[in-house]
Coordinates of C-alpha atoms and ligand atoms in Angstrom, one line a residue:
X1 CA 15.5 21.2 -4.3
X2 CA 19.1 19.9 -4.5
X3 CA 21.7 20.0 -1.5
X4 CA 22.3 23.7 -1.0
X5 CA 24.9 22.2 1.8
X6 CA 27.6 19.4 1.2
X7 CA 27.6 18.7 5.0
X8 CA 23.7 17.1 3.6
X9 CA 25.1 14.4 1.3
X10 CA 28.2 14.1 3.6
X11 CA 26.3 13.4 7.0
X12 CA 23.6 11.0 5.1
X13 CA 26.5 8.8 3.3
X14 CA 28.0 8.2 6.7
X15 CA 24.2 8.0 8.5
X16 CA 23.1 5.0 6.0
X17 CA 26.5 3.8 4.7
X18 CA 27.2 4.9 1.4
X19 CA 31.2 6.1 2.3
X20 CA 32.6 6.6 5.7
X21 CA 36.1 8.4 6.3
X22 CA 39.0 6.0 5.7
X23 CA 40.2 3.6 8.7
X24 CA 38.3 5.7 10.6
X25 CA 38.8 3.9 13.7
X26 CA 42.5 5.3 13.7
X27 CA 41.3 9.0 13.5
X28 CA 40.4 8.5 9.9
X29 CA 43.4 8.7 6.8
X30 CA 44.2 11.9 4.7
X31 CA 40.7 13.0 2.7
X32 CA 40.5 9.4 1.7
X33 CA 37.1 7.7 1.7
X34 CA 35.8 3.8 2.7
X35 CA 32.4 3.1 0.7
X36 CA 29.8 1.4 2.3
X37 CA 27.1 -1.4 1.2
X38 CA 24.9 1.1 0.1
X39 CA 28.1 3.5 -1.7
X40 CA 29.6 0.2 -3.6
X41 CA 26.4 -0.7 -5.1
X42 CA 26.3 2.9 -6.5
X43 CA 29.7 3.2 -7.0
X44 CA 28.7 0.1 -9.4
X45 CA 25.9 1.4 -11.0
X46 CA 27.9 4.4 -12.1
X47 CA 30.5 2.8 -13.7
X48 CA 27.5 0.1 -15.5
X49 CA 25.5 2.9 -16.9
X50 CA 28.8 4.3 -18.0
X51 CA 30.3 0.6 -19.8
X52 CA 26.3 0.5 -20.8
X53 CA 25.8 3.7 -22.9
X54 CA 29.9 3.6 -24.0
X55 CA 30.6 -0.1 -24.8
X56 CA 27.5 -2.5 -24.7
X57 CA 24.7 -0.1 -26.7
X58 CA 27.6 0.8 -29.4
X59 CA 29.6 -1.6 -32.0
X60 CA 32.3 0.5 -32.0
X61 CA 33.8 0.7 -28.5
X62 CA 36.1 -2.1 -26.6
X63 CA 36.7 -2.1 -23.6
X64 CA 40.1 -3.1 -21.4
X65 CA 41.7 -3.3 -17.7
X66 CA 44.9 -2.5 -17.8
X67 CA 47.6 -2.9 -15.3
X68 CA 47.8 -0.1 -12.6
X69 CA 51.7 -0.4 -11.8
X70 CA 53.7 1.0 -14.7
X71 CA 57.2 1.4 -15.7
X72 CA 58.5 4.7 -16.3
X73 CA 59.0 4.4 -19.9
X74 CA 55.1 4.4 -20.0
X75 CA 55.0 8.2 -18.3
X76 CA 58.7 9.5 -20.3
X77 CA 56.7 8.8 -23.5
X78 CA 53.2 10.6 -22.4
X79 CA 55.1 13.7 -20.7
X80 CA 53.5 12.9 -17.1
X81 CA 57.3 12.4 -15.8
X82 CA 57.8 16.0 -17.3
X83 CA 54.6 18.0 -16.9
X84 CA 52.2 16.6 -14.6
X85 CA 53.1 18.5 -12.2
X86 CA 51.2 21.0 -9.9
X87 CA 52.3 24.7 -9.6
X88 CA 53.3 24.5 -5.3
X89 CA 54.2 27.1 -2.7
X90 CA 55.3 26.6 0.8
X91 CA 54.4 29.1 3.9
X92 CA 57.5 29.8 5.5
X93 CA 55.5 31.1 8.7
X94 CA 52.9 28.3 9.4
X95 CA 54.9 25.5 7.4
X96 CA 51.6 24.6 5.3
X97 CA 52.1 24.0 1.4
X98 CA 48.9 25.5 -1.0
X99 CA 48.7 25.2 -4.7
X100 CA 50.1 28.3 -6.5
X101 CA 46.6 28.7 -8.9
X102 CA 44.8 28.0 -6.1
X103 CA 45.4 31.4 -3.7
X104 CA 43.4 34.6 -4.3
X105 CA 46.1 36.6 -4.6
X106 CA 48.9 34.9 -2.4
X107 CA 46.4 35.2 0.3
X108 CA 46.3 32.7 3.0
X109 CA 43.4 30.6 2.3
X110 CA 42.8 29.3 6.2
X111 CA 42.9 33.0 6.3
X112 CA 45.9 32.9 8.8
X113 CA 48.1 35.8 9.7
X114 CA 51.2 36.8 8.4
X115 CA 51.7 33.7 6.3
X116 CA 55.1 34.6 3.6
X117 CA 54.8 32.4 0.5
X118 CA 58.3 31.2 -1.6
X119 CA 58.2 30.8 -4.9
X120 CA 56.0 28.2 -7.0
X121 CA 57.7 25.0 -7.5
X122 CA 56.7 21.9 -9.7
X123 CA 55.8 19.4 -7.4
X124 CA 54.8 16.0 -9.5
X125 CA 51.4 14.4 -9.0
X126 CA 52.4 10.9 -9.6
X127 CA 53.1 7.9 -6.6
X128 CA 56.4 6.2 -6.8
X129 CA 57.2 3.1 -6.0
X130 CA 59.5 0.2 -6.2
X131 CA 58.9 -2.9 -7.6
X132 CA 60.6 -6.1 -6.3
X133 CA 62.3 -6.4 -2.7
X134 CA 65.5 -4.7 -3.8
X135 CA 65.2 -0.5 -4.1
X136 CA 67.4 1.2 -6.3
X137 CA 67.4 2.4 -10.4
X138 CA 65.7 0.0 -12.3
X139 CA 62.8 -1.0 -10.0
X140 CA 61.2 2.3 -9.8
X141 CA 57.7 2.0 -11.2
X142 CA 54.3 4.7 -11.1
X143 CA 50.8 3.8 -10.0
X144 CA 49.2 5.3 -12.9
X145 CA 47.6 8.9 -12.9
X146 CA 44.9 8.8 -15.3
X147 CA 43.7 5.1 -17.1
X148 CA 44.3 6.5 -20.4
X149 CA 47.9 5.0 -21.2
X150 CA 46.7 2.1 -20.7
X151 CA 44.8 2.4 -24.2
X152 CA 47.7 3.9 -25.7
X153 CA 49.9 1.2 -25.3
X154 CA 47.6 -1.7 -26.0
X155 CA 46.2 0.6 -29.3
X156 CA 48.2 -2.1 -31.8
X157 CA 47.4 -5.1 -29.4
X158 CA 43.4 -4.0 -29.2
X159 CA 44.1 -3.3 -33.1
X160 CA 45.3 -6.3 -33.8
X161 CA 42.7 -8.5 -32.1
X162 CA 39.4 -7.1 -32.3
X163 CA 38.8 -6.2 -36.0
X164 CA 37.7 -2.7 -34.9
X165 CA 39.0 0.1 -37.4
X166 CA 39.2 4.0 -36.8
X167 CA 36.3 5.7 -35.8
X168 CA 36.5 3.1 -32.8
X169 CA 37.2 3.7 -29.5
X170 CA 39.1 1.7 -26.3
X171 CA 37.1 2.7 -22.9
X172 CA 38.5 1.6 -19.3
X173 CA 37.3 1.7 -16.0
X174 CA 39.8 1.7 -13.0
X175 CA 41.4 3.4 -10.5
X176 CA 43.7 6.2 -10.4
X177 CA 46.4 7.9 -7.9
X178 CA 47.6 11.6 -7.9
X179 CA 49.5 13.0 -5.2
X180 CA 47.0 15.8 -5.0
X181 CA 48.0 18.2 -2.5
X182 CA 44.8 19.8 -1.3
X183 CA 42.6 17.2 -1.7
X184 CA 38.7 17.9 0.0
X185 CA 35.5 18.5 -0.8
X186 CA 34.4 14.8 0.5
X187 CA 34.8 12.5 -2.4
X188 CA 35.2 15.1 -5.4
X189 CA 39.1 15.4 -4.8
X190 CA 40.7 12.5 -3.4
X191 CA 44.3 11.0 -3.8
X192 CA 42.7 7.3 -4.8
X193 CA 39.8 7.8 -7.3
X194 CA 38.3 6.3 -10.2
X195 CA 38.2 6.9 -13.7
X196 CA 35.8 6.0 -16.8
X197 CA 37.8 7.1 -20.4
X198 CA 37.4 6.5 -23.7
X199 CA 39.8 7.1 -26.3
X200 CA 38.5 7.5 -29.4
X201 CA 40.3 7.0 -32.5
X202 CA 39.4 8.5 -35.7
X203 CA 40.7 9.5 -39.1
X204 CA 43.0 13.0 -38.4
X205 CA 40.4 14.8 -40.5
X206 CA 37.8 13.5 -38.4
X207 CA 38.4 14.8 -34.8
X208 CA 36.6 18.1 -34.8
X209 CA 33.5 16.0 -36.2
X210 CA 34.0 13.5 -33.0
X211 CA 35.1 16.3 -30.5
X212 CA 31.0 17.7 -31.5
X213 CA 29.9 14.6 -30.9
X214 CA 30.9 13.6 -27.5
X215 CA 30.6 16.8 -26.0
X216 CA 27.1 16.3 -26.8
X217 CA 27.0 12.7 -26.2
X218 CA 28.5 12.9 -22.6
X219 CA 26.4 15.7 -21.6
X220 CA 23.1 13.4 -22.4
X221 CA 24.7 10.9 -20.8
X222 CA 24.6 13.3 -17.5
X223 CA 20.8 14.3 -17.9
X224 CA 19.3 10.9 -19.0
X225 CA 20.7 9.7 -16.1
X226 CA 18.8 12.2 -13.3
X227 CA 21.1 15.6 -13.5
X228 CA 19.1 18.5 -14.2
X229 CA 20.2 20.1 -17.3
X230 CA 20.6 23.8 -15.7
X231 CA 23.0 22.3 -13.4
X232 CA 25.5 21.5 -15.7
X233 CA 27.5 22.8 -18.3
X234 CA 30.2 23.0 -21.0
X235 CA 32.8 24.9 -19.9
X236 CA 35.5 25.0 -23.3
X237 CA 39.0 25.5 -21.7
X238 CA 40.7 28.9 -22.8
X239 CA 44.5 28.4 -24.6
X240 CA 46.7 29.0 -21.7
X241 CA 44.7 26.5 -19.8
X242 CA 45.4 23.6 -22.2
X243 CA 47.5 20.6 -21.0
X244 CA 50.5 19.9 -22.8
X245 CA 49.2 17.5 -25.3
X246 CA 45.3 19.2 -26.1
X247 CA 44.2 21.1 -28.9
X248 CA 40.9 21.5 -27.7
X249 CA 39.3 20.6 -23.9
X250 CA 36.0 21.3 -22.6
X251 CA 34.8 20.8 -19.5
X252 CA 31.3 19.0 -19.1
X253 CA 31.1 21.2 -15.1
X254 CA 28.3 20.7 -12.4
X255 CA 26.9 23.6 -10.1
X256 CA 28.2 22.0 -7.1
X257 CA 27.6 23.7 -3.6
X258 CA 30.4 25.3 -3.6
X259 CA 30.3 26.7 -7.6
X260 CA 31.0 24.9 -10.9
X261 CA 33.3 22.4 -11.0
X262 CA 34.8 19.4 -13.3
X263 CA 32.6 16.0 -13.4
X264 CA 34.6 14.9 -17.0
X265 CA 37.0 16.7 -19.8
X266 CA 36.6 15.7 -23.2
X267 CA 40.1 16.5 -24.7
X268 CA 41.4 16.5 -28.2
X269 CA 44.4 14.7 -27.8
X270 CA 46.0 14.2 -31.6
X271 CA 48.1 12.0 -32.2
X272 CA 50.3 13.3 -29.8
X273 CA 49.9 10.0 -27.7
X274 CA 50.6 7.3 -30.2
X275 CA 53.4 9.1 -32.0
X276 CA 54.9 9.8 -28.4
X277 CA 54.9 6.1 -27.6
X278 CA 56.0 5.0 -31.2
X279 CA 58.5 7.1 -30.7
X280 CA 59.9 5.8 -27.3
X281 CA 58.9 2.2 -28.1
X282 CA 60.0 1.9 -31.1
X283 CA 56.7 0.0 -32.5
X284 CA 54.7 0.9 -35.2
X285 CA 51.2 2.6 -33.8
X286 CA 49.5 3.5 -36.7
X287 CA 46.6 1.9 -38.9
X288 CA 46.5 1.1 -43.0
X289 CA 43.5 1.6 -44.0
X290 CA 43.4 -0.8 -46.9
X291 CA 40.4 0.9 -49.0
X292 CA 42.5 4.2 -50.1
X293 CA 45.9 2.5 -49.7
X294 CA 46.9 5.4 -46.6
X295 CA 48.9 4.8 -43.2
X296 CA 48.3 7.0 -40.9
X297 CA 47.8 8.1 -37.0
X298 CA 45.0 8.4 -35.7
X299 CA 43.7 11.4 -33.7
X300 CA 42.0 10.6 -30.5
X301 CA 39.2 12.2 -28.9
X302 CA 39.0 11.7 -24.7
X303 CA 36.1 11.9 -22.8
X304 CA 37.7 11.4 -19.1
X305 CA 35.0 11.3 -16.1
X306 CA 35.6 10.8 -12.5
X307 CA 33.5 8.0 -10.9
X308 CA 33.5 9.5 -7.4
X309 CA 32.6 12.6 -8.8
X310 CA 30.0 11.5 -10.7
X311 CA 28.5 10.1 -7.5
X312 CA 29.0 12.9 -5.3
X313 CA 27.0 15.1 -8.3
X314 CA 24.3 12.6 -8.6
X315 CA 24.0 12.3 -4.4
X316 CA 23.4 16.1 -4.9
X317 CA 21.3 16.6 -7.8
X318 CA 18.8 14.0 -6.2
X319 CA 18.9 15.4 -3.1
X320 CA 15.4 16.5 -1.5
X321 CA 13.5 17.3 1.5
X322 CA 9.4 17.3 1.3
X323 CA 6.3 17.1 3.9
X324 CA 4.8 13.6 3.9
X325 CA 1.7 13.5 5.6
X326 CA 2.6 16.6 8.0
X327 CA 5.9 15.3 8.5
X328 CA 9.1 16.1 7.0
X329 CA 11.3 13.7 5.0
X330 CA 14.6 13.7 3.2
X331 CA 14.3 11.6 -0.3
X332 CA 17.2 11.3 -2.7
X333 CA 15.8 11.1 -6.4
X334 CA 18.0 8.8 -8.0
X335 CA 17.4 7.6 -11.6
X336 CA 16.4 3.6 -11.3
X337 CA 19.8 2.7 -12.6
X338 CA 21.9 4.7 -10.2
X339 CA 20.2 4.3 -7.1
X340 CA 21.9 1.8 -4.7
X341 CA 18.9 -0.9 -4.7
X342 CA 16.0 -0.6 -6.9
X343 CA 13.4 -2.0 -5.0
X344 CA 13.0 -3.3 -1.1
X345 CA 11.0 -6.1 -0.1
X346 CA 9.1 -5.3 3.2
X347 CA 6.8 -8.2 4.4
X348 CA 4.0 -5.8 6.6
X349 CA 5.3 -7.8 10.0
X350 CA 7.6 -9.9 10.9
X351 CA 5.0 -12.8 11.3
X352 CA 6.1 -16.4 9.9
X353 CA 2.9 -16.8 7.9
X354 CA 4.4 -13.6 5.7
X355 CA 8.0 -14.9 5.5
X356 CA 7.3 -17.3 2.9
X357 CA 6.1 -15.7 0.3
X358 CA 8.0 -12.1 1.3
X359 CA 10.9 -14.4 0.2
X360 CA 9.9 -15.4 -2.5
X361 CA 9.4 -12.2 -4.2
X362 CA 12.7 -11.2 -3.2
X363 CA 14.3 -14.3 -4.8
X364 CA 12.5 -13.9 -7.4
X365 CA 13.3 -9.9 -8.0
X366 CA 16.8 -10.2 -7.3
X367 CA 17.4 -12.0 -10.3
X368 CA 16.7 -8.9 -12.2
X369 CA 16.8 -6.3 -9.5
X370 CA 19.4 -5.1 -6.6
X371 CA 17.0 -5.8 -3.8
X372 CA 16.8 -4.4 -0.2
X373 CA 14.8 -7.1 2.5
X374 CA 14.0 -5.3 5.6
X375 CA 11.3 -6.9 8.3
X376 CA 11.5 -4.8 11.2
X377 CA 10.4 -1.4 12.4
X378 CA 6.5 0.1 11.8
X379 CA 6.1 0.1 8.0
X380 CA 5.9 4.4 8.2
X381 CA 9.6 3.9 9.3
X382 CA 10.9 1.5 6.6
X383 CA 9.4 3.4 3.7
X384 CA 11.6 7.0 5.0
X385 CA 14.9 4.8 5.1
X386 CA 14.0 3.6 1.4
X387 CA 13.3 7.1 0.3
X388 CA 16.7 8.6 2.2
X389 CA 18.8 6.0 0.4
X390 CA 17.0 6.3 -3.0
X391 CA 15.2 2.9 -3.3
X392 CA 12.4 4.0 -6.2
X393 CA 10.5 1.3 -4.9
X394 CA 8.8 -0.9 -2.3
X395 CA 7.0 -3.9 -2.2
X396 CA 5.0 -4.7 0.9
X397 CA 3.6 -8.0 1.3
X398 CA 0.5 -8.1 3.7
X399 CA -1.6 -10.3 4.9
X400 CA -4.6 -9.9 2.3
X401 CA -1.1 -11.1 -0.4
X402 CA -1.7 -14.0 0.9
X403 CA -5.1 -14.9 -0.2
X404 CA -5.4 -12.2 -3.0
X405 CA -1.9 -13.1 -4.4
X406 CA -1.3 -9.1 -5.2
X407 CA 1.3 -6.7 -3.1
X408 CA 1.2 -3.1 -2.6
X409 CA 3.8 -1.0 -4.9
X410 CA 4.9 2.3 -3.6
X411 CA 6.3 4.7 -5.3
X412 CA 8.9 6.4 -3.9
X413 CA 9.2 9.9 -5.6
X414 CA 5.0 10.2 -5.2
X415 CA 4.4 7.7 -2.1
X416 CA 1.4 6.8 -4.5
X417 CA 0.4 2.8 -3.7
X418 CA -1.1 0.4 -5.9
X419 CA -2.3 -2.9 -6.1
X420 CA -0.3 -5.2 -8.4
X421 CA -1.0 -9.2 -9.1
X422 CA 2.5 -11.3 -8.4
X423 CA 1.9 -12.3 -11.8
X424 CA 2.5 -9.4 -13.4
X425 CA 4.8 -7.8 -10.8
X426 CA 8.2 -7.9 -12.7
X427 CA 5.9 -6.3 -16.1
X428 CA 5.0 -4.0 -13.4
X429 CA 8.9 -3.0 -12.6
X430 CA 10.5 -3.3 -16.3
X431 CA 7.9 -1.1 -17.3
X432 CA 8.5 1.4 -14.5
X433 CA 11.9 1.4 -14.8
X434 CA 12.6 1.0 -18.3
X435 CA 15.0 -2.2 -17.7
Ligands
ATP501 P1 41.0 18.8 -11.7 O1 41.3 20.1 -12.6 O2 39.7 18.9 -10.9 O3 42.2 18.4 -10.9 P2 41.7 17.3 -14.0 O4 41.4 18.3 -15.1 O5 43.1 17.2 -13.6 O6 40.8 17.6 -12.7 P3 41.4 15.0 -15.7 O7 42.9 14.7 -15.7 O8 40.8 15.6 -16.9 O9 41.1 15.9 -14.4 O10 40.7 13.7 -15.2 C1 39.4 13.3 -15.7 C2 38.4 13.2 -14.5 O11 38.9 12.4 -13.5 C3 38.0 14.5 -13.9 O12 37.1 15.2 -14.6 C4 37.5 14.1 -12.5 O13 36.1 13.7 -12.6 C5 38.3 12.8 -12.3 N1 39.4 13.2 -11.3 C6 40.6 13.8 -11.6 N2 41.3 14.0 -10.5 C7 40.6 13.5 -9.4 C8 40.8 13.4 -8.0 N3 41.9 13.8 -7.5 N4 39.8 12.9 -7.3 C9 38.6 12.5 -7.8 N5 38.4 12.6 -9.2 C10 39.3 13.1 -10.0

């Protein structure tokens, strides 16, 4: 069974370390989030099965890593300076500020008394800043919102130099900053976050074609990694819901705790992008194809997904509590690739005569494997932490390893053991695991 509660996924990522609250020694900083040894290596393994299935197991995807300080010309040309704005109201009683689309209506959503609303303004999502040690016009520059301009305004340097030609696509991996101004729900709205795009670029006639495909594509990418299909789905946005430059998003949405809600939007973005920054550039950002003689713009399909997101809906899909030999124990179910380590090395005690060779196999395995080495505490003990922090594996090296050169492998979704030779330990794993 998956977290019911967020409070589960929250209280075990501080418990073991995957992301603690921000500075947290000063009271902790605005819903923002510190990740942990355990919630960087997942964090990680996120974004790698992402780059995998996106750049390294296709020929037509490049990837970039763009700057994260902009001018403003970047965001006049995309309409972020104009639109990206959220709709805001203030109380005039309790002196809080709500989003506008957000309130049932114009009730007070702490459920306070008396609270008068004014009017919706546009507030902007976008940090400011200045760059340079003198303030004033002309050093004003924007952390960027979303990676994707970043694509848009290399398109004829990417174009130039990597002999790709349209369908291709230009993915990114980075972080992003929006003013949000109710962030919550632990790390699935944050004001620092991650993104993972891609935009695709394809002949004009081509993007409904592509638009298909990655829907389909990205939602694969969700269940081959350990989602259950029933908890998520396409969610096609409705016309008045459209940003300014879409004709045509859908939402890939997961049943989080709390109700569906946005893990990645796969937009049809036109060539409203390049023709915007052609425009206020005044560079060419088009492609000649030279087999029919044509110029033209390409239209670009987005798939945009949140990396912290991701990770929160991954924490709890896997989520699981079971009886182990009469005794309750709380297993997250993380696909191989995702999970923080994939296997831990736990010599049976902490004797010298095992340290040797428990080394060893963990030299040996990390070559190949994140690897967890952990010597202390009754075995029973060890193998619950593995299974609460989603380790699909562990190795225990006894005292008979040392004469019948074999170790026990535990399984962690099954707690089935078996004897394996050393020899054929990492066939053992890659066959397990698939990598
Ligand atoms: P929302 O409607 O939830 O604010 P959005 O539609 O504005 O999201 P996009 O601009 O489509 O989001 O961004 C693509 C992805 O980036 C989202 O699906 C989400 O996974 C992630 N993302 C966007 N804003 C945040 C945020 N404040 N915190 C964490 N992740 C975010």
């Amino acid at each position: 069974m998956p977290a019911k509660d967020l409070e589960q996924i929250v209280n075990l990522a501080k418990r073991r370390g995957f992301a603690f609250p921000s500075a947290e020694i000063y009271g902790g900083f605005r819903s923002s989030y510190d990740y942990g040894p355990l919630g960087a290596l997942m964090l990680r393994n996120v974004k790698d099965a992402w780059v995998r299935a996106v750049v390294q197991m296709r020929s037509d995807v490049v990837l970039i890593d763009a700057a994260i300080l902009n001018p403003p010309q970047t965001f006049e040309a995309s309409g972020h300076l104009a639109n990206f704005s959220d709709p805001l109201v203030d109380c005039t009683v309790c002196k809080r500020r709500f989003r506008a689309d957000q309130l049932e209506q114009r009730d007070c959503p702490e459920k306070m008394k008396g609270c008068q609303f004014t009017e919706a303004r546009a507030f902007n999502l976008m940090f400011k800043t200045h760059a340079g040690p003198i303030e004033g016009a002309g050093t004003e520059v924007y952390l960027r919102p979303e990676t994707a301009q970043g694509m848009f305004v290399n398109f004829a340097n990417v174009l130039a130099t990597s002999r790709k030609k349209p369908p291709f696509g230009i993915a990114q991996v980075g972080k992003s900053f929006r003013n949000e101004i109710t962030p919550g729900n632990f790390i699935f709205r944050t004001r620092e976050f991650e993104q993972m795009e891609l935009e695709f670029f394809v002949p004009p006639a081509e993007g409904p074609q592509w638009y298909d495909y990655w829907k389909r594509e990205r939602l694969e990418w969700y269940v081959s990694h350990g989602i259950p299909r029933e908890m998520l789905r396409l969610r096609e946005h409705a016309a008045d819901e459209l940003s300014h430059y879409s004709a045509g998003t859908c939402d890939i949405e997961f049943l989080f705790p709390w109700g569906w809600g946005e893990l990645e939007g796969i937009a049809q973005r036109t060539d409203y992008d390049l023709t915007q920054h052609a425009k206020h550039s005044g560079q060419r950002l088009d492609y000649f194809d030279q087999a029919t003689n044509e110029r033209y713009v390409p239209y670009v399909v987005e798939p945009a997904a949140g990396v912290n997101r991701t990770m929160a809906a991954f924490l709890l899909a896997a989520y699981d509590e079971d009886i182990v030999n009469d005794e309750p124990r709380t297993v997250l179910r993380l696909h191989p690739r995702i999970a923080p380590y994939q296997v831990a090395v736990l010599p049976l005690s902490k004797k010298d005569t095992l340290t040797p060779l428990a080394e060893e196999v963990y030299s040996s395995l990390a070559k190949r494997y994140m690897c967890d080495y952990d010597e202390t505490q009754a075995i029973g003990r060890r193998y619950r932490r593995q299974d609460e922090i989603g380790t699909p594996v562990c190795i225990t090296i006894d005292f008979d390893s040392l004469t019948d050169h074999a170790v026990t492998v535990r399984d962690r979704d099954t707690t089935v053991q078996e004897r394996v030779p050393l020899a054929s330990l990492e066939a053992h794993l890659a066959a397990r695991f698939g990598f």
